[in-house]
């Protein structure tokens, strides 16, 4: 592309600024300051470095661009529009409106080219780390010289991103793993909502902090295009470390009254200040949403250059595919995140037995690993407890990026967000383990996975107070309820090997949302079923395990409480109070079934009780107000499992007593 004149470049950057300011003004809500300040670095990155194809936004070897400071969404939308993605001026005019493709913060799936859902600060930072990890893993699998996985992951990150703990965890992980294709631009504008960063962010020297993590760090002035260009080139050349480029900017650049002030962070400029800004920048006051012809022409040249780049890539890749059919097949397996059709049968084969469900899960994982090459995962330093190791899978590490076992370290939150990065990228199926109690440390990322419809799998073990002696800090009580409250998250609490197989198969087949496995630390007794296990019934989330003639009630249970409930039902049957036993491994799946199935399983008119060693609030919906929920409404205690079972009423005799009293109170 011929070098544009400095005047045209300035005009093109101002076009980004003014699209952002106009859109925020029109919406009467939004964040103009960040896009106005960061427009220069974004322009240099997108026009001189970023590799993209607007015609095929998910092109496998595109460079990834993450806007971690999602409140600056208009920066991304303006870039997508100018670069020729399917983002029209009309989309920009509908910024932040109901049903528009341009929501307040970027949301994955709304617009092509939006790589991640960002907004909770720090998440995007960690997502990019996951993407860079995916790049390293894929590249290792495809071998040297492959033209498919040599992309970079860029992000614009802000003060807020760097202050959030999740970014610290992710930066440490990225430094340790030497993710050299990670290049982050830090919009160092020294302003947040409450004022100057000097009120809360001077205790650390960001440069030394990131150097300490093992990053390559540069500093550059935010208006110096040549400097930004050079820094990006240097960052790309340093392939043994992630890069942070500190870009010193002025928030709200161009606004005579508000530049450099927190007042421009999150509110429209106002009509007067918008006009003053346009005058200041030599921009016509009208029309709004102006993209001058010469600016369009400049972007058309960028697009033409990218097209040529893409065509050269196509040719190189075709030649590589022809010469490397086996590697090409590996690539296709990843591109599809291929899972065999009969995966459930394969996992079920030989599954069964009474065991801790975490152990049954470990057995399932070993069967799955060779069948699903895109499955990668690990634990936040609890692999020995979560039993997440893919045996023989090798460790993901700088010297072995093809390893499938990820050592996240004690960084649950980053693990969640890094898994999301892998899932946004779509080339791997990530799973991650920790204790169910520590799911709290991952929750913001789990929520984003659910919101964004990501395929992530959580292996949360030690799923009740019956983990025992570690005590209440480690014993989940409210967690199942809190997690079930997240829309689109499937929480599955299986009771035996067969249900564990169903849980894993469900998680692997599910493409539009995350699945969480809640697994027991302790050994669970065997469940007696009427007839053979019916996987189709279990996949519906809730099913009848054992019927009883003349049943007086239905007992619903999950996980370790299914055999417990069965033992209690045996006692009650002897007293002339037979009951039906229902297992509900996945309440969300069960609730999605037609009423005919739900009514068949939990018969209307028959009293129902639910038994789960947890808070249990969500079961009231199923059992009704005259039903019974046997749960736990206080914290656990440090004690052996058996003592806890006595203390909390989770023995067959005590449970039978509760149910009998409840039935008596109804008659
Ligand atoms: C986890 C989280 N906490 C709080 C917020 C609310 N919030 C949005 S922007 C912002 C300040 C961000 O300052 P900075 O990152 O420097 O952005 P800039 O002022 O440069 O636009 C805050 C606190 C958020 N989006 N995410």
XYZ file of C-alpha atoms and ligand atoms in Angstrom:
693
model
C 0.000 0.000 0.000
C 1.411 3.447 -0.866
C 2.279 5.309 2.284
C -0.647 7.586 3.106
C 0.154 11.215 3.797
C 0.331 12.252 7.459
C -2.773 14.379 6.876
C -4.745 11.405 5.606
C -3.566 9.248 8.485
C -4.676 11.917 10.957
C -8.024 12.116 9.225
C -8.403 8.332 9.343
C -7.643 8.244 13.048
C -10.061 11.104 13.636
C -12.708 9.120 11.771
C -12.401 6.405 14.437
C -12.566 8.998 17.204
C -15.593 10.708 15.760
C -17.509 7.521 14.967
C -17.090 6.631 18.628
C -18.063 10.073 19.885
C -21.055 10.316 17.526
C -22.321 6.859 18.458
C -22.051 7.516 22.180
C -23.746 10.877 21.732
C -26.570 9.337 19.726
C -27.045 6.521 22.250
C -26.767 9.103 25.002
C -24.692 6.527 26.806
C -21.305 4.871 26.475
C -17.577 5.450 26.742
C -16.020 7.826 24.218
C -12.764 8.576 26.051
C -10.917 5.302 25.570
C -11.609 4.984 21.808
C -10.566 8.608 21.275
C -7.297 8.090 23.128
C -6.483 4.646 21.774
C -7.479 5.329 18.150
C -3.860 5.918 17.089
C -2.491 2.612 18.357
C -5.517 0.753 17.036
C -5.088 2.345 13.620
C -1.402 1.422 13.426
C -2.084 -2.119 14.580
C -4.989 -2.732 12.217
C -3.538 -1.087 9.132
C 0.078 -2.171 9.444
C 0.139 -5.427 11.404
C -3.126 -7.222 12.114
C -3.852 -10.027 9.679
C -7.567 -10.442 9.031
C -10.091 -11.339 6.394
C -13.426 -9.550 6.635
C -14.919 -12.074 4.198
C -13.971 -14.920 6.507
C -13.823 -13.471 10.002
C -13.063 -16.856 11.584
C -10.189 -17.640 9.221
C -8.098 -20.049 11.245
C -4.809 -18.190 10.871
C -6.079 -14.672 11.399
C -4.404 -12.638 14.060
C -6.698 -12.386 17.051
C -7.620 -8.962 18.351
C -9.073 -8.727 21.829
C -10.461 -5.502 23.178
C -10.067 -6.281 26.832
C -11.257 -2.867 27.942
C -14.685 -3.754 26.595
C -16.240 -0.484 27.673
C -14.364 1.018 24.712
C -16.512 -1.146 22.428
C -17.071 1.682 19.931
C -13.367 1.485 19.111
C -13.831 -2.115 18.008
C -17.095 -1.467 16.186
C -15.570 1.488 14.306
C -12.565 -0.633 13.293
C -14.773 -3.499 12.145
C -16.845 -1.085 10.088
C -13.865 0.607 8.486
C -12.015 -2.638 7.818
C -14.977 -3.997 5.865
C -16.464 -6.503 8.290
C -20.199 -7.050 8.344
C -20.766 -4.045 10.580
C -22.712 -1.284 8.882
C -23.083 2.377 9.690
C -26.605 1.471 10.632
C -25.198 -0.946 13.232
C -23.113 1.902 14.644
C -26.152 4.150 14.745
C -27.962 1.521 16.823
C -25.144 1.351 19.382
C -26.462 0.106 22.734
C -30.050 -0.244 21.506
C -32.360 -3.173 22.103
C -31.643 -6.039 19.732
C -28.744 -4.266 18.000
C -25.539 -6.018 17.017
C -23.547 -3.348 18.806
C -24.206 -3.848 22.512
C -22.600 -1.697 25.185
C -19.750 -4.155 25.634
C -18.605 -6.492 22.858
C -20.431 -9.792 22.908
C -19.153 -12.852 21.124
C -21.472 -13.919 18.320
C -23.170 -10.554 17.838
C -20.861 -9.227 15.137
C -18.316 -11.072 13.011
C -14.873 -10.000 14.145
C -15.760 -9.753 17.823
C -13.411 -12.403 19.191
C -14.487 -12.390 22.825
C -17.114 -11.077 25.198
C -15.319 -8.470 27.257
C -16.489 -6.004 29.832
C -15.638 -7.351 33.237
C -12.134 -5.909 33.287
C -9.281 -8.383 33.196
C -11.235 -11.165 31.457
C -10.124 -10.224 27.938
C -6.537 -10.024 29.095
C -6.731 -13.639 30.262
C -8.756 -14.755 27.220
C -5.899 -13.656 24.968
C -3.526 -15.787 27.011
C -5.784 -18.772 26.322
C -5.754 -17.951 22.622
C -1.963 -17.735 22.566
C -1.791 -21.034 24.393
C -4.073 -22.533 21.738
C -1.814 -21.183 19.020
C 1.247 -22.762 20.647
C -0.538 -26.083 21.135
C -1.864 -26.231 17.601
C 1.434 -25.219 16.104
C 3.185 -27.996 18.034
C 0.676 -30.538 16.797
C 1.040 -29.459 13.192
C 4.798 -29.383 13.305
C 7.448 -27.026 12.017
C 6.812 -25.158 8.818
C 3.033 -25.343 9.045
C 1.491 -22.181 7.661
C -1.652 -22.505 9.734
C -0.739 -21.512 13.248
C 1.680 -18.631 12.997
C -0.747 -15.931 14.031
C -0.368 -13.423 16.847
C -2.782 -12.538 19.607
C -3.101 -8.812 20.160
C -5.066 -7.018 22.804
C -5.668 -3.506 23.969
C -5.683 -3.559 27.737
C -6.361 -0.710 30.108
C -5.499 0.458 33.601
C -8.539 -1.375 34.906
C -7.471 -4.583 33.194
C -4.058 -4.423 34.793
C -5.452 -3.710 38.231
C -7.677 -6.789 38.202
C -6.240 -9.876 39.840
C -7.215 -12.178 37.019
C -4.808 -10.325 34.712
C -1.987 -10.824 37.197
C -2.656 -14.555 37.305
C -2.852 -14.762 33.531
C 0.253 -12.622 32.975
C 2.211 -14.835 35.326
C 0.977 -17.940 33.490
C 1.818 -16.421 30.091
C 5.286 -15.430 31.235
C 5.970 -18.854 32.676
C 4.845 -20.522 29.490
C 6.746 -18.062 27.278
C 3.765 -17.310 25.062
C 5.709 -15.233 22.568
C 2.883 -14.614 20.155
C 1.051 -12.553 22.709
C 1.374 -8.821 22.062
C -0.547 -6.481 24.332
C -0.911 -2.743 23.942
C -1.482 -1.077 27.285
C -3.588 2.060 27.000
C -1.711 3.892 29.698
C -3.897 6.977 30.075
C -3.675 7.309 33.840
C -7.425 7.752 34.133
C -10.198 5.535 35.490
C -13.752 6.314 36.530
C -12.936 7.760 39.915
C -10.188 10.034 38.633
C -6.458 9.781 38.109
C -4.801 6.413 38.608
C -2.664 8.184 41.186
C -5.475 7.605 43.680
C -5.104 3.834 43.504
C -2.432 2.608 41.102
C 0.954 4.064 41.796
C 2.334 1.471 44.173
C 3.598 -0.577 41.322
C 5.810 0.046 38.364
C 3.965 -1.701 35.536
C 7.122 -2.066 33.460
C 9.068 -3.761 36.206
C 6.035 -5.800 37.195
C 5.662 -7.278 33.719
C 9.393 -7.728 33.306
C 9.194 -9.628 36.556
C 6.574 -11.919 35.013
C 9.014 -12.620 32.202
C 7.449 -10.313 29.628
C 9.229 -8.114 27.115
C 8.178 -4.532 27.853
C 8.476 -1.370 25.754
C 7.146 2.145 26.183
C 6.003 4.479 23.485
C 4.060 7.690 23.069
C 0.476 7.119 22.016
C 0.585 9.670 19.178
C 3.843 8.426 17.716
C 2.731 6.149 14.897
C 6.249 5.289 13.794
C 7.152 4.434 17.382
C 4.069 2.240 17.839
C 4.812 0.547 14.522
C 8.413 -0.121 15.546
C 7.386 -1.411 18.955
C 4.888 -3.799 17.373
C 7.541 -5.086 14.969
C 9.955 -5.614 17.816
C 7.336 -7.334 19.944
C 6.602 -9.721 17.066
C 10.277 -10.508 16.723
C 10.572 -11.500 20.384
C 9.067 -14.950 20.191
C 10.282 -16.366 23.464
C 8.305 -14.022 25.707
C 4.953 -12.271 25.720
C 5.107 -8.546 25.014
C 3.574 -5.548 26.671
C 3.785 -2.198 24.946
C 3.012 0.658 27.280
C 1.367 3.276 25.143
C 1.092 6.633 26.863
C -2.187 8.172 25.719
C -4.625 10.928 26.558
C -8.153 9.781 27.274
C -10.672 11.692 25.155
C -7.958 13.023 22.863
C -9.256 15.935 20.803
C -11.842 17.154 23.257
C -10.734 20.626 24.340
C -12.736 20.582 27.565
C -12.508 16.913 28.594
C -9.311 15.376 27.257
C -7.260 13.833 30.039
C -10.180 13.910 32.475
C -12.226 11.106 33.948
C -15.402 12.916 32.848
C -14.783 11.657 29.301
C -14.410 8.039 30.399
C -18.019 6.955 30.536
C -20.429 9.642 29.386
C -21.309 11.317 26.092
C -19.287 14.422 25.331
C -22.499 16.466 25.190
C -23.599 18.392 22.125
C -21.494 21.444 22.867
C -18.306 19.584 23.654
C -18.831 17.275 20.678
C -19.013 20.298 18.412
C -15.965 21.844 20.095
C -14.060 18.584 19.606
C -14.955 18.426 15.933
C -13.851 22.014 15.434
C -10.653 21.298 17.316
C -9.873 18.313 15.113
C -10.920 20.072 11.911
C -13.840 17.712 11.500
C -17.139 18.724 9.869
C -19.922 19.131 12.430
C -22.334 17.344 10.115
C -23.125 14.777 8.961
C -22.716 12.562 11.949
C -21.101 9.162 11.466
C -18.982 10.635 8.694
C -16.393 8.504 6.946
C -14.703 10.701 4.330
C -14.132 9.130 0.916
C -10.351 9.259 1.145
C -10.503 7.477 4.494
C -12.697 4.795 2.936
C -10.197 4.529 0.094
C -7.358 4.079 2.553
C -9.167 1.209 4.256
C -9.999 -0.274 0.845
C -6.273 -0.402 0.170
C -5.703 -2.098 3.497
C -8.389 -4.611 2.577
C -6.798 -5.261 -0.822
C -3.454 -5.853 0.819
C -5.020 -8.268 3.294
C -6.780 -10.079 0.461
C -3.489 -10.619 -1.323
C -1.975 -11.852 1.941
C -4.878 -14.221 2.364
C -4.567 -15.558 -1.171
C -0.885 -16.223 -0.666
C -1.794 -18.026 2.561
C -4.415 -20.118 0.737
C -1.831 -21.226 -1.798
C 0.777 -22.027 0.847
C -1.759 -23.935 2.915
C -3.003 -25.949 -0.040
C 0.541 -26.975 -0.816
C 1.163 -27.838 2.838
C -2.051 -29.890 3.003
C -1.083 -31.823 -0.114
C 2.345 -32.599 1.298
C 1.146 -33.333 4.834
C -2.169 -35.179 4.643
C -1.858 -36.574 8.162
C -1.203 -33.179 9.682
C -4.010 -31.731 7.602
C -6.315 -34.326 9.131
C -5.148 -33.261 12.601
C -5.982 -29.697 11.682
C -9.469 -30.655 10.537
C -10.118 -32.529 13.759
C -9.275 -29.365 15.678
C -11.151 -27.025 13.396
C -14.283 -29.085 14.076
C -13.430 -29.949 17.674
C -14.402 -33.375 16.424
C -16.078 -35.779 18.813
C -17.002 -39.312 17.678
C -20.749 -39.854 17.263
C -20.821 -42.836 19.577
C -18.694 -41.267 22.270
C -21.203 -42.170 24.992
C -21.073 -45.877 24.163
C -17.305 -45.767 24.207
C -17.204 -44.146 27.641
C -19.936 -46.398 29.006
C -18.085 -49.482 27.870
C -16.779 -51.037 31.075
C -17.970 -48.105 33.212
C -19.809 -48.877 36.398
C -19.160 -49.802 39.928
C -19.417 -48.007 43.184
C -16.611 -45.501 43.583
C -15.926 -41.867 44.243
C -17.355 -40.109 41.189
C -14.086 -38.210 40.778
C -12.396 -41.576 40.242
C -15.054 -42.668 37.798
C -14.503 -39.368 35.983
C -10.762 -40.022 35.840
C -11.458 -43.373 34.197
C -13.780 -41.665 31.706
C -11.152 -39.044 30.878
C -8.618 -41.727 29.977
C -11.092 -43.264 27.553
C -11.978 -39.919 26.027
C -8.455 -38.584 25.567
C -7.520 -40.700 22.533
C -10.957 -40.266 21.002
C -11.118 -36.471 21.266
C -7.736 -35.021 20.333
C -8.893 -31.456 20.886
C -9.565 -32.123 24.577
C -6.964 -30.378 26.713
C -7.115 -29.561 30.357
C -5.718 -29.565 33.767
C -6.224 -28.312 37.215
C -5.367 -25.385 39.415
C -2.755 -27.386 41.305
C -5.186 -30.057 42.413
C -4.657 -32.616 39.672
C -3.946 -35.269 42.282
C -7.295 -34.599 43.898
C -9.391 -33.733 40.859
C -7.825 -36.651 38.988
C -7.700 -34.669 35.778
C -4.428 -35.930 34.305
C -4.645 -37.256 30.774
C -2.267 -40.165 31.210
C 0.514 -40.055 28.684
C -0.711 -36.689 27.410
C 2.433 -34.814 28.421
C 2.589 -31.426 30.073
C 1.995 -28.170 28.243
C 5.258 -26.286 28.815
C 7.644 -24.067 26.830
C 9.689 -27.101 25.816
C 6.612 -29.216 25.088
C 3.793 -27.024 23.788
C 2.046 -30.080 22.376
C 1.388 -31.396 25.901
C -2.286 -31.814 26.719
C -2.056 -31.445 30.500
C -2.140 -27.813 31.519
C -0.614 -26.863 34.838
C -2.601 -23.768 35.659
C -0.910 -23.309 38.984
C -2.997 -21.948 41.841
C -4.818 -19.538 39.589
C -8.471 -20.586 39.438
C -9.758 -17.319 38.054
C -7.226 -17.173 35.240
C -7.856 -20.846 34.563
C -11.512 -20.039 33.934
C -10.705 -17.103 31.681
C -7.884 -18.898 29.849
C -10.253 -21.788 29.200
C -12.682 -19.243 27.771
C -9.938 -17.937 25.483
C -9.377 -21.439 24.163
C -13.106 -21.918 23.735
C -13.678 -18.544 22.028
C -10.950 -19.571 19.627
C -12.785 -22.810 18.995
C -9.899 -25.161 18.242
C -9.781 -26.967 21.570
C -12.248 -28.317 24.117
C -10.829 -27.128 27.423
C -11.557 -28.629 30.814
C -10.324 -27.386 34.147
C -10.459 -28.766 37.634
C -10.523 -27.536 41.192
C -12.586 -28.157 44.325
C -16.243 -27.225 43.911
C -15.815 -24.711 46.728
C -13.181 -22.845 44.679
C -15.528 -22.550 41.745
C -16.259 -19.247 43.472
C -12.805 -18.091 42.377
C -13.723 -18.903 38.773
C -17.262 -17.710 38.780
C -16.893 -14.501 36.713
C -15.334 -16.508 33.894
C -17.868 -19.296 34.183
C -20.594 -16.717 33.823
C -18.994 -15.324 30.658
C -18.706 -18.868 29.277
C -22.425 -19.363 29.866
C -23.333 -15.963 28.444
C -21.161 -16.495 25.373
C -22.249 -20.080 24.764
C -18.758 -21.501 25.125
C -17.903 -25.166 25.293
C -15.920 -25.378 28.496
C -15.956 -28.258 30.960
C -15.409 -27.902 34.690
C -14.281 -30.827 36.792
C -15.252 -29.733 40.268
C -14.579 -32.408 42.817
C -15.062 -32.587 46.593
C -18.640 -31.626 45.946
C -20.171 -31.627 49.423
C -19.430 -31.336 53.117
C -18.637 -35.038 52.973
C -15.156 -34.223 51.822
C -14.691 -34.201 55.571
C -11.733 -33.066 57.566
C -10.675 -30.032 55.509
C -13.624 -28.304 57.083
C -16.010 -25.503 56.184
C -13.567 -23.374 54.179
C -13.367 -26.247 51.720
C -16.892 -27.603 51.966
C -19.335 -26.324 49.392
C -22.816 -25.655 50.702
C -24.446 -22.947 48.597
C -22.359 -23.563 45.481
C -24.646 -25.923 43.595
C -27.554 -23.510 44.008
C -25.442 -20.514 43.050
C -24.073 -22.260 39.980
C -27.462 -23.590 38.911
C -28.630 -19.980 39.020
C -26.329 -19.124 36.092
C -28.397 -19.408 32.915
C -27.030 -21.834 30.315
C -24.607 -23.516 32.713
C -25.343 -27.217 32.972
C -24.395 -28.455 36.403
C -24.228 -32.251 36.393
C -23.893 -34.211 39.614
C -23.672 -37.877 38.691
C -24.173 -40.764 41.120
C -22.195 -43.578 39.536
C -20.022 -44.643 36.629
C -22.885 -44.732 34.185
C -24.057 -41.255 35.026
C -20.462 -40.015 34.928
C -20.197 -41.399 31.387
C -23.381 -39.582 30.426
C -22.106 -36.376 32.035
C -18.868 -36.440 30.057
C -20.586 -37.366 26.800
C -23.050 -34.538 27.313
C -20.252 -32.074 27.998
C -18.347 -33.162 24.887
C -21.366 -33.005 22.609
C -22.660 -29.727 23.972
C -21.453 -26.910 21.730
C -23.453 -23.992 22.991
C -22.589 -23.702 26.622
C -20.449 -24.876 29.517
C -20.939 -28.042 31.535
C -19.869 -28.411 35.150
C -19.310 -31.820 36.693
C -19.788 -31.910 40.460
C -17.976 -34.993 41.680
C -17.561 -36.624 45.058
C -14.343 -37.050 46.922
C -15.788 -39.967 48.880
C -16.672 -43.395 47.689
C -20.352 -43.767 46.849
C -22.376 -46.950 47.333
C -23.834 -48.685 44.315
C -27.271 -47.685 43.067
C -29.782 -50.459 42.334
C -31.721 -49.770 39.171
C -34.945 -51.266 37.872
C -33.640 -52.884 34.725
C -30.648 -51.830 32.686
C -29.255 -48.332 32.760
C -30.945 -46.212 30.094
C -28.476 -43.564 28.908
C -31.129 -41.757 26.879
C -33.195 -41.300 30.010
C -30.190 -40.054 31.975
C -29.355 -37.585 29.199
C -32.732 -36.005 29.838
C -31.342 -34.810 33.139
C -33.749 -36.651 35.415
C -35.186 -40.154 35.316
C -36.744 -42.883 37.378
C -34.146 -45.138 38.962
C -36.423 -47.468 40.869
C -40.197 -47.633 41.023
C -42.203 -49.020 43.920
C -45.610 -50.578 43.881
C -48.113 -48.449 45.683
C -45.574 -45.634 45.961
C -46.615 -42.999 48.484
C -44.085 -40.410 47.366
C -41.189 -39.639 45.055
C -37.672 -39.066 46.364
C -35.443 -36.991 44.118
C -31.693 -37.032 44.720
C -28.392 -36.291 43.043
C -24.871 -37.667 43.231
C -23.863 -39.199 46.527
C -27.378 -38.792 47.885
C -28.936 -41.172 45.335
C -27.707 -44.369 47.042
C -28.336 -42.729 50.409
C -31.932 -42.022 49.440
C -32.268 -45.581 48.191
C -31.138 -46.931 51.542
C -33.657 -44.679 53.310
C -36.388 -45.791 50.910
C -35.592 -49.401 51.744
C -36.222 -48.661 55.416
C -39.428 -46.801 54.646
C -40.707 -49.601 52.399
C -40.357 -51.979 55.302
C -42.579 -49.641 57.287
C -45.219 -49.683 54.562
C -44.168 -46.389 52.989
C -42.797 -47.300 49.562
C -41.338 -44.503 47.440
C -40.107 -43.950 43.890
C -36.465 -43.031 43.484
C -35.543 -40.408 40.911
C -32.048 -39.274 40.014
C -31.659 -35.756 38.648
C -28.017 -35.441 37.622
C -28.719 -32.251 35.677
C -31.599 -30.070 36.814
C -31.255 -27.632 33.884
C -31.460 -30.504 31.388
C -34.454 -31.947 33.201
C -36.251 -28.601 33.258
C -35.752 -28.332 29.489
C -37.688 -31.579 28.921
C -41.313 -31.561 27.795
C -43.857 -31.621 30.601
C -44.820 -35.162 29.600
C -41.353 -36.426 30.567
C -41.103 -34.376 33.717
C -44.551 -35.522 34.850
C -43.694 -39.103 34.108
C -40.615 -38.864 36.308
C -41.953 -36.695 39.128
C -45.645 -37.451 39.068
C -47.928 -34.552 39.843
C -50.174 -35.471 42.726
C -47.620 -37.719 44.390
C -45.776 -36.002 47.250
C -42.170 -35.269 46.342
C -39.055 -34.696 48.385
C -35.559 -33.744 47.271
C -32.364 -34.853 48.967
C -29.058 -33.151 48.324
C -26.190 -32.371 50.677
C -26.278 -28.691 49.749
C -28.338 -25.511 50.189
C -31.114 -26.942 48.049
C -33.111 -23.769 47.352
C -33.804 -24.669 43.732
C -35.513 -27.965 44.601
C -38.578 -26.267 46.000
C -39.673 -25.566 42.448
C -39.762 -29.300 41.800
C -41.277 -30.552 45.048
C -43.744 -27.723 45.639
C -44.464 -25.916 48.853
C -45.921 -28.979 50.535
C -42.905 -31.010 49.503
C -39.742 -31.599 51.470
C -36.193 -30.523 50.782
C -33.552 -32.293 52.817
C -30.536 -30.051 52.393
C -27.939 -28.192 54.410
C -28.607 -24.675 55.542
C -25.502 -23.938 57.547
C -21.778 -24.276 56.975
C -20.026 -27.596 57.294
C -17.497 -28.619 59.907
C -14.123 -30.251 60.042
C -14.790 -33.883 60.864
C -14.715 -37.361 59.390
C -17.394 -38.059 56.801
C -19.355 -40.454 59.004
C -19.569 -37.994 61.884
C -20.785 -35.311 59.500
C -23.425 -37.638 58.079
C -24.779 -38.173 61.601
C -24.577 -34.518 62.532
C -26.288 -33.271 59.376
C -28.887 -36.010 59.134
C -27.553 -37.738 56.056
C -27.734 -41.337 57.254
C -30.384 -43.761 55.943
C -32.088 -43.904 59.337
C -32.197 -40.142 59.893
C -33.314 -39.487 56.354
C -36.048 -42.103 56.635
C -37.168 -40.458 59.871
C -37.415 -37.029 58.212
C -39.379 -38.383 55.300
C -41.712 -40.347 57.525
C -42.421 -37.303 59.665
C -43.042 -35.203 56.583
C -45.432 -37.790 55.134
C -47.215 -37.957 58.452
C -47.537 -34.179 58.589
C -49.279 -34.192 55.219
C -51.932 -36.756 56.051
C -14.482 -6.209 36.882
C -14.959 -4.825 36.605
N -15.083 -3.950 37.598
C -15.560 -2.712 37.364
C -15.920 -2.348 36.104
C -16.518 -0.990 35.863
N -15.600 -0.171 35.085
C -15.732 -0.026 33.766
S -14.535 0.915 33.114
C -13.820 1.167 34.626
C -12.609 2.016 34.801
C -11.643 1.605 33.865
O -10.583 2.476 33.782
P -9.585 2.172 32.627
O -9.444 0.712 32.538
O -8.377 2.956 32.819
O -10.350 2.628 31.333
P -10.349 4.096 30.717
O -10.659 5.042 31.832
O -8.995 4.292 30.165
O -11.414 4.073 29.684
C -14.517 0.498 35.599
C -14.162 0.495 37.019
C -15.776 -3.293 35.083
N -16.115 -3.042 33.824
N -15.274 -4.513 35.347
